[in-house]
Each structure stands twice: as C-alpha cells, then as structure tokens.
Amino acid sequence: MSSEFHASRQTWLNGPFLELKGGAIEGLVTEWWKASYKLSKSLVDDAPGSAEVALTLRERTEEFKAYLPVIQSLASPALQERHWEKLRHTIGFEESEEELTLQLLLDRGITQHLETIQEIGTFAEKEYSLQKNLSAMIAEWEKVEFQTAPYRETGTYLLRSTDDIVAQLDDHLVKTQTMRGSPYIKSIEKDYALWRKTMEDTVADPTFLTVIAMDKLLAKFQRANEKLDEIQKG
C-alpha cells in the first residue's frame, strides 16, 4: 500500500495536470489515509516497524489531501482559455495548461490561492453546465422527424399527430427562458440568443423551423404542406 501510494504520488505530481481525475484520486487517497491509520494502531505492539511505516503513510496521505481542492477545481474540461488566463494572472505562471503539472503549480504557491481557484473552478463548471444543457436541447431537435401517413388513395400524405413535437417545443422554450436569468450565461450569450430567438419565432410561426437548419425535418415539413394544399384545392 505504501509503495503504491508513493508511485501514484509521483505520477500525480509530475504527470500532465489536465489528465488528473480528481474524484478517483480523492477516493484512493482517502482509502489509504483511513487504512494507514488503522494499521498504525493495530500493529504498534506486534510489529512496531510496520506501524511506523503505516504512520508515515498516514502523514503523507494527509499532506496530499491538501492538494485535492487544486486538482478538483482545475483539472476539469470546464475550464476554458479565459479561465486559465485569469489563473496565470492571479498565480503567476506562463506555461500553457497543457504544459502544467501539479508540482509546477505547487511550486508557484497555488495552495495560497485556494479560495480564488475554487471560485474560478466553480464559475467555469456553472458555465459548462449551461453549455451542455443548450447543446443537449439542440441535439434533441436534430433527431426530430415529422411522421406522415397516406391519405386514402390520393397518392398524397397527411401529417400525423405533432403533439409530442409541440410538447418538446414548449418544454424547451421554458428551459431556454429560464437560462436567461443565469449569472453564468455571458460565455454562451451569442449561441443562447440565437437559440432563444429560434424557439420564440418557432412558437410564433412553425414555418420558422428553417432557421434551425434541420434539413430533413424542413424538407418533410415543406412536402407535407404542399400535399395538404393539393388536398384542400381538390
């Protein structure tokens, strides 16, 4: 256990910082921290040498636990270049995020700026969450298809029920309007503004679906309308 921790510690300190997985590292360090404490107590009489090794491991894992907030806050895909630029200015390093290691950050005194990096990390995660929510809504519409059915023996087709599509549209409109009040919207403001306009204009006029650039959906919608016009004209 002790050798495993020391080998992992070297990898975590000197390997690429962005490849660190905060949750997994925290789980391992906590496990070793707890186990070493129990061993240092249970072995003290029968194997004092081993108990001393366990106590040393306890101290080393305790020390490393202080670095976990740095890993959890910064080794995240949520951080964009604007966040790293702010960190460079605050902490004082010139390396790109790809060049960073945990040891380099520790050498720059990053643990003295825990409050700042946690604020930046939290803000980045909130922005990232909004971006993912927006992307998820757009992705849902890319899968939407209008269903048609033959109209008697006329060779034309009618649209099937669009209740599910209308319900999805209403749901996404509410979600989109809710996002507007978020203090983290600025980073995706342009994408959000376009999407909100798309949602609002589509509710006002369903033919505005052309703006969404759903080629298959638009083509089916237009063909269905043409068939309906033919039926109405007799």
PDB file of C-alpha atoms in Angstrom:
ATOM      1  CA  MET A   1       0.000   0.000   0.000  1.00  0.00           C
ATOM      2  CA  SER A   2       2.795   2.412   0.891  1.00  0.00           C
ATOM      3  CA  SER A   3       4.728   1.738  -2.319  1.00  0.00           C
ATOM      4  CA  GLU A   4       1.526   2.038  -4.354  1.00  0.00           C
ATOM      5  CA  PHE A   5       0.804   5.451  -2.867  1.00  0.00           C
ATOM      6  CA  HIS A   6       4.324   6.730  -3.456  1.00  0.00           C
ATOM      7  CA  ALA A   7       4.297   5.553  -7.088  1.00  0.00           C
ATOM      8  CA  SER A   8       0.904   7.158  -7.663  1.00  0.00           C
ATOM      9  CA  ARG A   9       2.018  10.337  -5.915  1.00  0.00           C
ATOM     10  CA  GLN A  10       4.933  10.744  -8.314  1.00  0.00           C
ATOM     11  CA  THR A  11       2.618  10.267 -11.295  1.00  0.00           C
ATOM     12  CA  TRP A  12       0.099  12.760  -9.947  1.00  0.00           C
ATOM     13  CA  LEU A  13       2.742  15.356  -9.142  1.00  0.00           C
ATOM     14  CA  ASN A  14       4.748  15.156 -12.354  1.00  0.00           C
ATOM     15  CA  GLY A  15       2.356  13.874 -14.992  1.00  0.00           C
ATOM     16  CA  PRO A  16       0.150  16.081 -17.221  1.00  0.00           C
ATOM     17  CA  PHE A  17      -2.095  18.058 -14.897  1.00  0.00           C
ATOM     18  CA  LEU A  18      -5.139  18.006 -17.179  1.00  0.00           C
ATOM     19  CA  GLU A  19      -5.145  14.197 -17.173  1.00  0.00           C
ATOM     20  CA  LEU A  20      -5.690  14.019 -13.416  1.00  0.00           C
ATOM     21  CA  LYS A  21      -9.064  12.671 -12.297  1.00  0.00           C
ATOM     22  CA  GLY A  22      -9.969  14.407  -9.063  1.00  0.00           C
ATOM     23  CA  GLY A  23     -12.713  12.034  -7.970  1.00  0.00           C
ATOM     24  CA  ALA A  24     -10.657   8.883  -8.489  1.00  0.00           C
ATOM     25  CA  ILE A  25      -7.588  10.374  -6.802  1.00  0.00           C
ATOM     26  CA  GLU A  26      -9.618  11.519  -3.814  1.00  0.00           C
ATOM     27  CA  GLY A  27     -11.074   8.026  -3.436  1.00  0.00           C
ATOM     28  CA  LEU A  28      -7.667   6.360  -3.414  1.00  0.00           C
ATOM     29  CA  VAL A  29      -6.015   8.874  -1.097  1.00  0.00           C
ATOM     30  CA  THR A  30      -8.908   8.697   1.365  1.00  0.00           C
ATOM     31  CA  GLU A  31      -8.802   4.897   1.317  1.00  0.00           C
ATOM     32  CA  TRP A  32      -5.055   4.827   2.026  1.00  0.00           C
ATOM     33  CA  TRP A  33      -5.422   7.540   4.662  1.00  0.00           C
ATOM     34  CA  LYS A  34      -8.034   5.538   6.587  1.00  0.00           C
ATOM     35  CA  ALA A  35      -6.257   2.199   6.198  1.00  0.00           C
ATOM     36  CA  SER A  36      -2.893   3.581   7.314  1.00  0.00           C
ATOM     37  CA  TYR A  37      -4.433   4.980  10.484  1.00  0.00           C
ATOM     38  CA  LYS A  38      -5.966   1.623  11.409  1.00  0.00           C
ATOM     39  CA  LEU A  39      -2.710  -0.211  10.693  1.00  0.00           C
ATOM     40  CA  SER A  40      -0.619   2.244  12.704  1.00  0.00           C
ATOM     41  CA  LYS A  41      -2.800   1.448  15.720  1.00  0.00           C
ATOM     42  CA  SER A  42      -3.267  -2.297  15.262  1.00  0.00           C
ATOM     43  CA  LEU A  43       0.411  -3.080  14.565  1.00  0.00           C
ATOM     44  CA  VAL A  44       2.030  -0.913  17.209  1.00  0.00           C
ATOM     45  CA  ASP A  45       2.562  -3.803  19.678  1.00  0.00           C
ATOM     46  CA  ASP A  46       3.228  -6.783  17.397  1.00  0.00           C
ATOM     47  CA  ALA A  47       5.059  -5.037  14.552  1.00  0.00           C
ATOM     48  CA  PRO A  48       6.225  -1.583  15.609  1.00  0.00           C
ATOM     49  CA  GLY A  49       8.322  -1.188  12.453  1.00  0.00           C
ATOM     50  CA  SER A  50       5.314  -1.776  10.225  1.00  0.00           C
ATOM     51  CA  ALA A  51       3.256   0.511  12.431  1.00  0.00           C
ATOM     52  CA  GLU A  52       5.832   3.242  11.855  1.00  0.00           C
ATOM     53  CA  VAL A  53       5.597   2.742   8.093  1.00  0.00           C
ATOM     54  CA  ALA A  54       1.807   2.985   8.327  1.00  0.00           C
ATOM     55  CA  LEU A  55       2.089   6.164  10.383  1.00  0.00           C
ATOM     56  CA  THR A  56       4.390   7.701   7.780  1.00  0.00           C
ATOM     57  CA  LEU A  57       1.889   6.785   5.070  1.00  0.00           C
ATOM     58  CA  ARG A  58      -0.826   8.418   7.126  1.00  0.00           C
ATOM     59  CA  GLU A  59       1.206  11.631   7.272  1.00  0.00           C
ATOM     60  CA  ARG A  60       1.973  11.569   3.538  1.00  0.00           C
ATOM     61  CA  THR A  61      -1.647  10.994   2.562  1.00  0.00           C
ATOM     62  CA  GLU A  62      -2.733  13.721   4.972  1.00  0.00           C
ATOM     63  CA  GLU A  63      -0.313  16.072   3.247  1.00  0.00           C
ATOM     64  CA  PHE A  64      -1.566  15.120  -0.216  1.00  0.00           C
ATOM     65  CA  LYS A  65      -5.193  15.649   0.775  1.00  0.00           C
ATOM     66  CA  ALA A  66      -4.415  19.367   0.927  1.00  0.00           C
ATOM     67  CA  TYR A  67      -3.757  19.278  -2.834  1.00  0.00           C
ATOM     68  CA  LEU A  68      -7.107  17.729  -3.736  1.00  0.00           C
ATOM     69  CA  PRO A  69      -9.009  21.052  -3.990  1.00  0.00           C
ATOM     70  CA  VAL A  70      -6.467  22.199  -6.591  1.00  0.00           C
ATOM     71  CA  ILE A  71      -6.985  19.070  -8.690  1.00  0.00           C
ATOM     72  CA  GLN A  72     -10.759  19.068  -8.332  1.00  0.00           C
ATOM     73  CA  SER A  73     -11.082  22.759  -9.190  1.00  0.00           C
ATOM     74  CA  LEU A  74      -8.689  22.984 -12.124  1.00  0.00           C
ATOM     75  CA  ALA A  75      -8.250  19.552 -13.749  1.00  0.00           C
ATOM     76  CA  SER A  76     -11.594  19.911 -15.478  1.00  0.00           C
ATOM     77  CA  PRO A  77     -12.783  20.216 -19.096  1.00  0.00           C
ATOM     78  CA  ALA A  78     -14.979  23.086 -17.911  1.00  0.00           C
ATOM     79  CA  LEU A  79     -12.012  25.460 -17.747  1.00  0.00           C
ATOM     80  CA  GLN A  80     -11.539  27.427 -20.949  1.00  0.00           C
ATOM     81  CA  GLU A  81      -8.688  29.670 -22.049  1.00  0.00           C
ATOM     82  CA  ARG A  82     -10.273  32.718 -20.391  1.00  0.00           C
ATOM     83  CA  HIS A  83     -10.230  30.907 -17.044  1.00  0.00           C
ATOM     84  CA  TRP A  84      -6.602  29.832 -17.441  1.00  0.00           C
ATOM     85  CA  GLU A  85      -5.608  33.372 -18.374  1.00  0.00           C
ATOM     86  CA  LYS A  86      -7.148  34.631 -15.156  1.00  0.00           C
ATOM     87  CA  LEU A  87      -5.294  31.941 -13.214  1.00  0.00           C
ATOM     88  CA  ARG A  88      -1.987  32.873 -14.849  1.00  0.00           C
ATOM     89  CA  HIS A  89      -2.504  36.474 -13.842  1.00  0.00           C
ATOM     90  CA  THR A  90      -3.532  35.573 -10.283  1.00  0.00           C
ATOM     91  CA  ILE A  91      -0.934  32.908  -9.515  1.00  0.00           C
ATOM     92  CA  GLY A  92       1.895  33.969 -11.778  1.00  0.00           C
ATOM     93  CA  PHE A  93       2.862  31.319 -14.310  1.00  0.00           C
ATOM     94  CA  GLU A  94       3.418  31.477 -18.058  1.00  0.00           C
ATOM     95  CA  GLU A  95       3.047  27.836 -19.075  1.00  0.00           C
ATOM     96  CA  SER A  96       0.040  26.759 -21.101  1.00  0.00           C
ATOM     97  CA  GLU A  97      -2.421  24.459 -19.394  1.00  0.00           C
ATOM     98  CA  GLU A  98      -1.091  21.545 -21.484  1.00  0.00           C
ATOM     99  CA  GLU A  99       2.390  22.067 -20.004  1.00  0.00           C
ATOM    100  CA  LEU A 100       1.276  22.202 -16.393  1.00  0.00           C
ATOM    101  CA  THR A 101       1.962  19.643 -13.701  1.00  0.00           C
ATOM    102  CA  LEU A 102       0.679  19.621 -10.152  1.00  0.00           C
ATOM    103  CA  GLN A 103       4.243  20.027  -8.892  1.00  0.00           C
ATOM    104  CA  LEU A 104       4.729  23.145 -11.008  1.00  0.00           C
ATOM    105  CA  LEU A 105       1.545  24.678  -9.610  1.00  0.00           C
ATOM    106  CA  LEU A 106       2.604  23.826  -6.064  1.00  0.00           C
ATOM    107  CA  ASP A 107       5.998  25.422  -6.696  1.00  0.00           C
ATOM    108  CA  ARG A 108       4.147  28.571  -7.776  1.00  0.00           C
ATOM    109  CA  GLY A 109       2.343  28.625  -4.427  1.00  0.00           C
ATOM    110  CA  ILE A 110      -1.090  27.730  -5.724  1.00  0.00           C
ATOM    111  CA  THR A 111      -2.277  26.494  -2.328  1.00  0.00           C
ATOM    112  CA  GLN A 112      -2.100  30.107  -1.153  1.00  0.00           C
ATOM    113  CA  HIS A 113      -4.847  30.945  -3.650  1.00  0.00           C
ATOM    114  CA  LEU A 114      -7.328  28.165  -2.885  1.00  0.00           C
ATOM    115  CA  GLU A 115     -10.288  30.493  -2.474  1.00  0.00           C
ATOM    116  CA  THR A 116      -9.604  32.151  -5.819  1.00  0.00           C
ATOM    117  CA  ILE A 117      -9.103  28.934  -7.773  1.00  0.00           C
ATOM    118  CA  GLN A 118     -12.216  27.388  -6.252  1.00  0.00           C
ATOM    119  CA  GLU A 119     -14.222  30.449  -7.274  1.00  0.00           C
ATOM    120  CA  ILE A 120     -12.861  30.249 -10.825  1.00  0.00           C
ATOM    121  CA  GLY A 121     -13.422  26.494 -10.963  1.00  0.00           C
ATOM    122  CA  THR A 122     -16.989  26.759  -9.694  1.00  0.00           C
ATOM    123  CA  PHE A 123     -17.807  29.550 -12.150  1.00  0.00           C
ATOM    124  CA  ALA A 124     -16.347  27.518 -15.016  1.00  0.00           C
ATOM    125  CA  GLU A 125     -18.393  24.460 -14.039  1.00  0.00           C
ATOM    126  CA  LYS A 126     -21.608  26.516 -13.971  1.00  0.00           C
ATOM    127  CA  GLU A 127     -20.856  27.925 -17.426  1.00  0.00           C
ATOM    128  CA  TYR A 128     -20.018  24.448 -18.680  1.00  0.00           C
ATOM    129  CA  SER A 129     -23.293  23.091 -17.347  1.00  0.00           C
ATOM    130  CA  LEU A 130     -25.264  25.757 -19.220  1.00  0.00           C
ATOM    131  CA  GLN A 131     -23.364  24.989 -22.420  1.00  0.00           C
ATOM    132  CA  LYS A 132     -24.114  21.280 -22.079  1.00  0.00           C
ATOM    133  CA  ASN A 133     -27.803  21.978 -21.441  1.00  0.00           C
ATOM    134  CA  LEU A 134     -28.015  24.174 -24.523  1.00  0.00           C
ATOM    135  CA  SER A 135     -26.181  21.595 -26.641  1.00  0.00           C
ATOM    136  CA  ALA A 136     -28.485  18.856 -25.352  1.00  0.00           C
ATOM    137  CA  MET A 137     -31.589  20.775 -26.441  1.00  0.00           C
ATOM    138  CA  ILE A 138     -30.158  21.374 -29.906  1.00  0.00           C
ATOM    139  CA  ALA A 139     -29.215  17.694 -30.197  1.00  0.00           C
ATOM    140  CA  GLU A 140     -32.771  16.647 -29.330  1.00  0.00           C
ATOM    141  CA  TRP A 141     -34.138  18.632 -32.262  1.00  0.00           C
ATOM    142  CA  GLU A 142     -31.680  17.043 -34.660  1.00  0.00           C
ATOM    143  CA  LYS A 143     -33.455  13.725 -34.041  1.00  0.00           C
ATOM    144  CA  VAL A 144     -36.980  15.040 -34.619  1.00  0.00           C
ATOM    145  CA  GLU A 145     -38.832  13.810 -37.694  1.00  0.00           C
ATOM    146  CA  PHE A 146     -42.361  14.552 -38.826  1.00  0.00           C
ATOM    147  CA  GLN A 147     -44.356  11.391 -39.450  1.00  0.00           C
ATOM    148  CA  THR A 148     -46.745  11.226 -42.404  1.00  0.00           C
ATOM    149  CA  ALA A 149     -49.489   8.812 -43.425  1.00  0.00           C
ATOM    150  CA  PRO A 150     -51.104   8.138 -46.837  1.00  0.00           C
ATOM    151  CA  TYR A 151     -54.345   9.996 -47.436  1.00  0.00           C
ATOM    152  CA  ARG A 152     -56.791   7.418 -48.804  1.00  0.00           C
ATOM    153  CA  GLU A 153     -55.717   6.515 -52.345  1.00  0.00           C
ATOM    154  CA  THR A 154     -54.868  10.010 -53.491  1.00  0.00           C
ATOM    155  CA  GLY A 155     -51.115   9.493 -53.538  1.00  0.00           C
ATOM    156  CA  THR A 156     -50.753  12.312 -51.042  1.00  0.00           C
ATOM    157  CA  TYR A 157     -49.844  12.255 -47.376  1.00  0.00           C
ATOM    158  CA  LEU A 158     -51.042  13.893 -44.196  1.00  0.00           C
ATOM    159  CA  LEU A 159     -49.025  14.788 -41.128  1.00  0.00           C
ATOM    160  CA  ARG A 160     -49.530  12.507 -38.173  1.00  0.00           C
ATOM    161  CA  SER A 161     -50.027  13.988 -34.714  1.00  0.00           C
ATOM    162  CA  THR A 162     -47.394  16.548 -33.758  1.00  0.00           C
ATOM    163  CA  ASP A 163     -48.381  16.628 -30.077  1.00  0.00           C
ATOM    164  CA  ASP A 164     -45.007  15.284 -28.915  1.00  0.00           C
ATOM    165  CA  ILE A 165     -43.137  17.821 -31.016  1.00  0.00           C
ATOM    166  CA  VAL A 166     -45.250  20.690 -29.734  1.00  0.00           C
ATOM    167  CA  ALA A 167     -44.755  19.476 -26.150  1.00  0.00           C
ATOM    168  CA  GLN A 168     -40.992  19.349 -26.692  1.00  0.00           C
ATOM    169  CA  LEU A 169     -41.073  22.824 -28.164  1.00  0.00           C
ATOM    170  CA  ASP A 170     -42.977  24.182 -25.154  1.00  0.00           C
ATOM    171  CA  ASP A 171     -40.617  22.425 -22.734  1.00  0.00           C
ATOM    172  CA  HIS A 172     -37.510  23.766 -24.440  1.00  0.00           C
ATOM    173  CA  LEU A 173     -38.936  27.254 -24.610  1.00  0.00           C
ATOM    174  CA  VAL A 174     -39.428  27.240 -20.829  1.00  0.00           C
ATOM    175  CA  LYS A 175     -35.898  25.901 -20.286  1.00  0.00           C
ATOM    176  CA  THR A 176     -34.470  28.491 -22.654  1.00  0.00           C
ATOM    177  CA  GLN A 177     -36.254  31.358 -20.934  1.00  0.00           C
ATOM    178  CA  THR A 178     -35.098  30.075 -17.534  1.00  0.00           C
ATOM    179  CA  MET A 179     -31.475  30.085 -18.687  1.00  0.00           C
ATOM    180  CA  ARG A 180     -31.754  33.797 -19.426  1.00  0.00           C
ATOM    181  CA  GLY A 181     -31.724  34.611 -15.705  1.00  0.00           C
ATOM    182  CA  SER A 182     -28.498  32.725 -15.010  1.00  0.00           C
ATOM    183  CA  PRO A 183     -25.467  34.823 -13.982  1.00  0.00           C
ATOM    184  CA  TYR A 184     -23.304  32.371 -15.971  1.00  0.00           C
ATOM    185  CA  ILE A 185     -24.914  32.981 -19.360  1.00  0.00           C
ATOM    186  CA  LYS A 186     -22.400  35.525 -20.660  1.00  0.00           C
ATOM    187  CA  SER A 187     -19.916  32.975 -22.028  1.00  0.00           C
ATOM    188  CA  ILE A 188     -22.558  31.477 -24.363  1.00  0.00           C
ATOM    189  CA  GLU A 189     -24.586  34.634 -24.864  1.00  0.00           C
ATOM    190  CA  LYS A 190     -24.411  34.634 -28.673  1.00  0.00           C
ATOM    191  CA  ASP A 191     -25.351  30.968 -29.043  1.00  0.00           C
ATOM    192  CA  TYR A 192     -28.043  31.359 -26.425  1.00  0.00           C
ATOM    193  CA  ALA A 193     -29.527  34.471 -28.064  1.00  0.00           C
ATOM    194  CA  LEU A 194     -29.773  32.694 -31.423  1.00  0.00           C
ATOM    195  CA  TRP A 195     -31.370  29.632 -29.836  1.00  0.00           C
ATOM    196  CA  ARG A 196     -33.858  31.697 -27.837  1.00  0.00           C
ATOM    197  CA  LYS A 197     -34.870  33.591 -30.972  1.00  0.00           C
ATOM    198  CA  THR A 198     -35.276  30.285 -32.792  1.00  0.00           C
ATOM    199  CA  MET A 199     -37.528  28.920 -30.051  1.00  0.00           C
ATOM    200  CA  GLU A 200     -39.631  32.070 -29.764  1.00  0.00           C
ATOM    201  CA  ASP A 201     -40.004  32.518 -33.521  1.00  0.00           C
ATOM    202  CA  THR A 202     -40.891  28.861 -33.984  1.00  0.00           C
ATOM    203  CA  VAL A 203     -43.672  29.136 -31.415  1.00  0.00           C
ATOM    204  CA  ALA A 204     -44.945  32.262 -33.159  1.00  0.00           C
ATOM    205  CA  ASP A 205     -44.651  30.733 -36.650  1.00  0.00           C
ATOM    206  CA  PRO A 206     -43.849  26.997 -37.078  1.00  0.00           C
ATOM    207  CA  THR A 207     -42.540  27.583 -40.598  1.00  0.00           C
ATOM    208  CA  PHE A 208     -39.589  29.310 -38.917  1.00  0.00           C
ATOM    209  CA  LEU A 209     -38.117  25.831 -38.425  1.00  0.00           C
ATOM    210  CA  THR A 210     -35.955  26.664 -41.436  1.00  0.00           C
ATOM    211  CA  VAL A 211     -33.693  28.643 -39.131  1.00  0.00           C
ATOM    212  CA  ILE A 212     -32.806  25.553 -37.116  1.00  0.00           C
ATOM    213  CA  ALA A 213     -31.087  24.103 -40.185  1.00  0.00           C
ATOM    214  CA  MET A 214     -32.728  20.701 -39.806  1.00  0.00           C
ATOM    215  CA  ASP A 215     -32.627  19.763 -43.452  1.00  0.00           C
ATOM    216  CA  LYS A 216     -34.567  16.510 -43.259  1.00  0.00           C
ATOM    217  CA  LEU A 217     -37.172  17.943 -40.938  1.00  0.00           C
ATOM    218  CA  LEU A 218     -37.642  21.039 -43.063  1.00  0.00           C
ATOM    219  CA  ALA A 219     -37.962  19.041 -46.282  1.00  0.00           C
ATOM    220  CA  LYS A 220     -40.612  16.780 -44.782  1.00  0.00           C
ATOM    221  CA  PHE A 221     -42.450  19.762 -43.366  1.00  0.00           C
ATOM    222  CA  GLN A 222     -42.496  21.521 -46.728  1.00  0.00           C
ATOM    223  CA  ARG A 223     -43.576  18.411 -48.636  1.00  0.00           C
ATOM    224  CA  ALA A 224     -46.372  17.779 -46.155  1.00  0.00           C
ATOM    225  CA  ASN A 225     -47.623  21.347 -46.522  1.00  0.00           C
ATOM    226  CA  GLU A 226     -47.593  21.035 -50.301  1.00  0.00           C
ATOM    227  CA  LYS A 227     -49.650  17.857 -50.125  1.00  0.00           C
ATOM    228  CA  LEU A 228     -52.115  19.500 -47.769  1.00  0.00           C
ATOM    229  CA  ASP A 229     -52.501  22.412 -50.177  1.00  0.00           C
ATOM    230  CA  GLU A 230     -53.237  19.972 -53.009  1.00  0.00           C
ATOM    231  CA  ILE A 231     -55.891  18.221 -50.953  1.00  0.00           C
ATOM    232  CA  GLN A 232     -57.547  21.477 -49.954  1.00  0.00           C
ATOM    233  CA  LYS A 233     -57.645  22.626 -53.580  1.00  0.00           C
ATOM    234  CA  GLY A 234     -59.298  19.364 -54.577  1.00  0.00           C
TER     235      GLY A 234
END
